[in-house]
PDB file of C-alpha atoms and ligand atoms in Angstrom:
ATOM      1  CA  UNK A  33     122.629 111.451  73.603  1.00 72.00           C
ATOM      2  CA  UNK A  34     118.907 110.728  73.836  1.00 83.00           C
ATOM      3  CA  UNK A  35     118.163 112.526  77.059  1.00 87.00           C
ATOM      4  CA  UNK A  36     119.186 112.946  80.640  1.00 90.00           C
ATOM      5  CA  UNK A  37     119.883 109.996  82.941  1.00 92.00           C
ATOM      6  CA  UNK A  38     118.736 110.860  86.440  1.00 92.00           C
ATOM      7  CA  UNK A  39     120.161 108.926  89.383  1.00 94.00           C
ATOM      8  CA  UNK A  40     119.473 109.628  93.010  1.00 93.00           C
ATOM      9  CA  UNK A  41     118.063 108.461  96.274  1.00 93.00           C
ATOM     10  CA  UNK A  42     115.344 109.749  98.536  1.00 92.00           C
ATOM     11  CA  UNK A  43     115.043 109.365 102.281  1.00 94.00           C
ATOM     12  CA  UNK A  44     111.406 108.679 103.025  1.00 92.00           C
ATOM     13  CA  UNK A  45     109.623 108.707 106.365  1.00 92.00           C
ATOM     14  CA  UNK A  46     107.092 105.897 106.817  1.00 90.00           C
ATOM     15  CA  UNK A  47     104.082 105.962 109.054  1.00 93.00           C
ATOM     16  CA  UNK A  48     101.740 103.002 109.373  1.00 93.00           C
ATOM     17  CA  UNK A  49     100.383 100.146 111.415  1.00 95.00           C
ATOM     18  CA  UNK A  50     101.596  96.628 112.126  1.00 95.00           C
ATOM     19  CA  UNK A  51      99.398  94.221 110.137  1.00 95.00           C
ATOM     20  CA  UNK A  52      99.213  91.831 113.102  1.00 95.00           C
ATOM     21  CA  UNK A  53      98.721  94.041 116.136  1.00 95.00           C
ATOM     22  CA  UNK A  54      97.904  97.502 114.691  1.00 94.00           C
ATOM     23  CA  UNK A  55     100.762  99.045 116.663  1.00 94.00           C
ATOM     24  CA  UNK A  56     101.883 102.323 115.147  1.00 95.00           C
ATOM     25  CA  UNK A  57     105.090 102.041 113.132  1.00 93.00           C
ATOM     26  CA  UNK A  58     107.421 104.862 112.177  1.00 93.00           C
ATOM     27  CA  UNK A  59     110.391 104.071 110.005  1.00 90.00           C
ATOM     28  CA  UNK A  60     112.644 105.515 107.347  1.00 92.00           C
ATOM     29  CA  UNK A  61     113.683 103.940 104.081  1.00 90.00           C
ATOM     30  CA  UNK A  62     116.217 105.098 101.563  1.00 93.00           C
ATOM     31  CA  UNK A  63     114.851 104.680  98.058  1.00 93.00           C
ATOM     32  CA  UNK A  64     117.251 104.651  95.105  1.00 93.00           C
ATOM     33  CA  UNK A  65     115.954 105.624  91.689  1.00 92.00           C
ATOM     34  CA  UNK A  66     117.245 105.944  88.155  1.00 93.00           C
ATOM     35  CA  UNK A  67     115.455 106.967  84.999  1.00 92.00           C
ATOM     36  CA  UNK A  68     116.241 108.200  81.531  1.00 91.00           C
ATOM     37  CA  UNK A  69     114.340 111.353  80.662  1.00 90.00           C
ATOM     38  CA  UNK A  70     114.144 111.542  76.882  1.00 89.00           C
ATOM     39  CA  UNK A  71     114.302 114.810  74.974  1.00 84.00           C
ATOM     40  CA  UNK A  72     110.818 115.712  73.900  1.00 74.00           C
ATOM     41  CA  UNK A  73     111.375 115.671  70.138  1.00 69.00           C
ATOM     42  CA  UNK A  74     113.163 112.317  70.289  1.00 57.00           C
ATOM     43  CA  UNK A  75     109.967 110.641  71.397  1.00 51.00           C
ATOM     44  CA  UNK A  76     107.667 112.052  68.729  1.00 51.00           C
ATOM     45  CA  UNK A  77     110.011 110.999  65.903  1.00 50.00           C
ATOM     46  CA  UNK A  78     110.660 107.527  67.200  1.00 50.00           C
ATOM     47  CA  UNK A  79     109.821 104.765  64.699  1.00 50.00           C
ATOM     48  CA  UNK A  80     107.809 107.097  62.479  1.00 49.00           C
ATOM     49  CA  UNK A  81     104.627 105.990  64.151  1.00 50.00           C
ATOM     50  CA  UNK A  82     101.611 107.538  62.430  1.00 49.00           C
ATOM     51  CA  UNK A  83      99.285 107.410  65.445  1.00 53.00           C
ATOM     52  CA  UNK A  84     100.632 109.408  68.380  1.00 52.00           C
ATOM     53  CA  UNK A  85     100.702 107.370  71.565  1.00 51.00           C
ATOM     54  CA  UNK A  86      98.230 108.268  74.256  1.00 55.00           C
ATOM     55  CA  UNK A  87     100.311 110.293  76.750  1.00 54.00           C
ATOM     56  CA  UNK A  88      98.512 108.536  79.608  1.00 55.00           C
ATOM     57  CA  UNK A  89      99.702 105.125  78.386  1.00 56.00           C
ATOM     58  CA  UNK A  90     103.176 106.283  77.442  1.00 67.00           C
ATOM     59  CA  UNK A  91     105.652 105.029  80.028  1.00 76.00           C
ATOM     60  CA  UNK A  92     108.493 107.117  78.628  1.00 83.00           C
ATOM     61  CA  UNK A  93     109.716 109.912  80.887  1.00 86.00           C
ATOM     62  CA  UNK A  94     110.320 113.115  78.963  1.00 87.00           C
ATOM     63  CA  UNK A  95     112.025 116.389  79.566  1.00 87.00           C
ATOM     64  CA  UNK A  96     109.703 119.353  79.564  1.00 84.00           C
ATOM     65  CA  UNK A  97     111.991 121.854  77.925  1.00 83.00           C
ATOM     66  CA  UNK A  98     114.919 122.031  80.337  1.00 83.00           C
ATOM     67  CA  UNK A  99     112.888 120.670  83.241  1.00 88.00           C
ATOM     68  CA  UNK A 100     111.991 117.195  84.387  1.00 88.00           C
ATOM     69  CA  UNK A 101     109.219 115.999  86.657  1.00 89.00           C
ATOM     70  CA  UNK A 102     110.543 113.650  89.336  1.00 90.00           C
ATOM     71  CA  UNK A 103     107.210 113.023  91.023  1.00 91.00           C
ATOM     72  CA  UNK A 104     105.918 109.981  89.052  1.00 90.00           C
ATOM     73  CA  UNK A 105     109.350 108.370  89.187  1.00 91.00           C
ATOM     74  CA  UNK A 106     109.678 108.983  92.901  1.00 91.00           C
ATOM     75  CA  UNK A 107     106.175 107.762  93.648  1.00 91.00           C
ATOM     76  CA  UNK A 108     106.725 104.455  91.816  1.00 91.00           C
ATOM     77  CA  UNK A 109     110.090 103.935  93.503  1.00 92.00           C
ATOM     78  CA  UNK A 110     108.668 104.593  96.964  1.00 90.00           C
ATOM     79  CA  UNK A 111     105.632 102.357  96.476  1.00 90.00           C
ATOM     80  CA  UNK A 112     107.905  99.484  95.434  1.00 90.00           C
ATOM     81  CA  UNK A 113     110.123 100.033  98.474  1.00 89.00           C
ATOM     82  CA  UNK A 114     107.263  99.917 100.964  1.00 88.00           C
ATOM     83  CA  UNK A 115     106.978  96.738 103.016  1.00 86.00           C
ATOM     84  CA  UNK A 116     104.040  94.705 101.725  1.00 87.00           C
ATOM     85  CA  UNK A 117     103.051  93.630 105.229  1.00 91.00           C
ATOM     86  CA  UNK A 118     104.619  95.979 107.766  1.00 92.00           C
ATOM     87  CA  UNK A 119     105.347  94.469 111.172  1.00 93.00           C
ATOM     88  CA  UNK A 120     106.306  96.204 114.435  1.00 93.00           C
ATOM     89  CA  UNK A 121     108.758  93.349 115.020  1.00 92.00           C
ATOM     90  CA  UNK A 122     109.613  90.399 112.801  1.00 92.00           C
ATOM     91  CA  UNK A 123     108.076  87.967 115.295  1.00 93.00           C
ATOM     92  CA  UNK A 124     105.105  90.083 116.371  1.00 95.00           C
ATOM     93  CA  UNK A 125     102.660  87.642 118.046  1.00 94.00           C
ATOM     94  CA  UNK A 126      99.663  89.750 117.038  1.00 94.00           C
ATOM     95  CA  UNK A 127      96.458  90.103 119.014  1.00 94.00           C
ATOM     96  CA  UNK A 128      94.593  87.678 121.274  1.00 93.00           C
ATOM     97  CA  UNK A 129      91.833  86.132 119.177  1.00 89.00           C
ATOM     98  CA  UNK A 130      89.485  86.205 122.179  1.00 88.00           C
ATOM     99  CA  UNK A 131      89.895  89.646 123.714  1.00 91.00           C
ATOM    100  CA  UNK A 132      92.075  91.568 121.259  1.00 91.00           C
ATOM    101  CA  UNK A 133      94.865  92.261 123.757  1.00 93.00           C
ATOM    102  CA  UNK A 134      98.264  92.928 122.199  1.00 94.00           C
ATOM    103  CA  UNK A 135     100.259  89.762 122.989  1.00 93.00           C
ATOM    104  CA  UNK A 136     103.666  91.446 122.725  1.00 92.00           C
ATOM    105  CA  UNK A 137     102.707  93.595 125.743  1.00 92.00           C
ATOM    106  CA  UNK A 138     101.559  90.559 127.727  1.00 89.00           C
ATOM    107  CA  UNK A 139     103.551  87.406 126.873  1.00 85.00           C
ATOM    108  CA  UNK A 140     101.823  85.263 129.517  1.00 88.00           C
ATOM    109  CA  UNK A 141      98.394  86.199 128.275  1.00 90.00           C
ATOM    110  CA  UNK A 142      95.920  83.318 128.511  1.00 88.00           C
ATOM    111  CA  UNK A 143      92.245  82.633 128.994  1.00 87.00           C
ATOM    112  CA  UNK A 144      90.481  79.828 130.759  1.00 81.00           C
ATOM    113  CA  UNK A 145      89.337  77.193 128.343  1.00 73.00           C
ATOM    114  CA  UNK A 146      86.208  78.344 126.600  1.00 64.00           C
ATOM    115  CA  UNK A 147      82.987  76.562 127.452  1.00 67.00           C
ATOM    116  CA  UNK A 148      81.788  74.334 124.648  1.00 74.00           C
ATOM    117  CA  UNK A 149      79.119  76.431 122.894  1.00 72.00           C
ATOM    118  CA  UNK A 150      76.651  73.545 123.249  1.00 76.00           C
ATOM    119  CA  UNK A 151      76.773  74.022 127.050  1.00 73.00           C
ATOM    120  CA  UNK A 152      76.583  77.810 126.806  1.00 72.00           C
ATOM    121  CA  UNK A 153      72.851  77.819 127.492  1.00 74.00           C
ATOM    122  CA  UNK A 154      73.375  75.810 130.697  1.00 75.00           C
ATOM    123  CA  UNK A 155      75.950  78.323 131.870  1.00 72.00           C
ATOM    124  CA  UNK A 156      73.412  81.112 131.341  1.00 74.00           C
ATOM    125  CA  UNK A 157      70.863  79.196 133.457  1.00 76.00           C
ATOM    126  CA  UNK A 158      73.426  78.650 136.183  1.00 72.00           C
ATOM    127  CA  UNK A 159      74.254  82.354 136.287  1.00 71.00           C
ATOM    128  CA  UNK A 160      70.523  83.083 136.463  1.00 67.00           C
ATOM    129  CA  UNK A 161      70.220  80.981 139.626  1.00 62.00           C
ATOM    130  CA  UNK A 162      72.990  82.846 141.464  1.00 58.00           C
TER     131      UNK A 162
HETATM  132 ZN1   ZN B 239     102.853  94.053 115.773  1.00 83.89          ZN
HETATM  133 ZN1   ZN B 240      92.896  87.643 125.474  1.00 83.89          ZN
END
């Protein structure tokens, strides 16, 4: 009665990086959406408002004649469906804090215990003597 109810779903290809190890991620999500597009003249007569609403602030989706613009609707739906912190795997161990190696590629990755920074200067002297 007031407009056209649009229901659908979009298959979206994702491309990004794991937040822990920066590994490239490619994925697909199916994004459902639904929105009522109101007939144009319905909006302007609503409530008898004297001051016309700023079209930029107006959240109402409208028909443009016989056409409707799916882009804003689709963009909002896709943004909400995106993972907030994408991971290559749920238990991605991330990167080595010392050398930046990707730990998932090298599960046994380890370093010798770091020298206490207070002795670092001594180590430099020792290397100088060699
Ligand atoms: Zn990862
Ligand atoms: Zn390392």
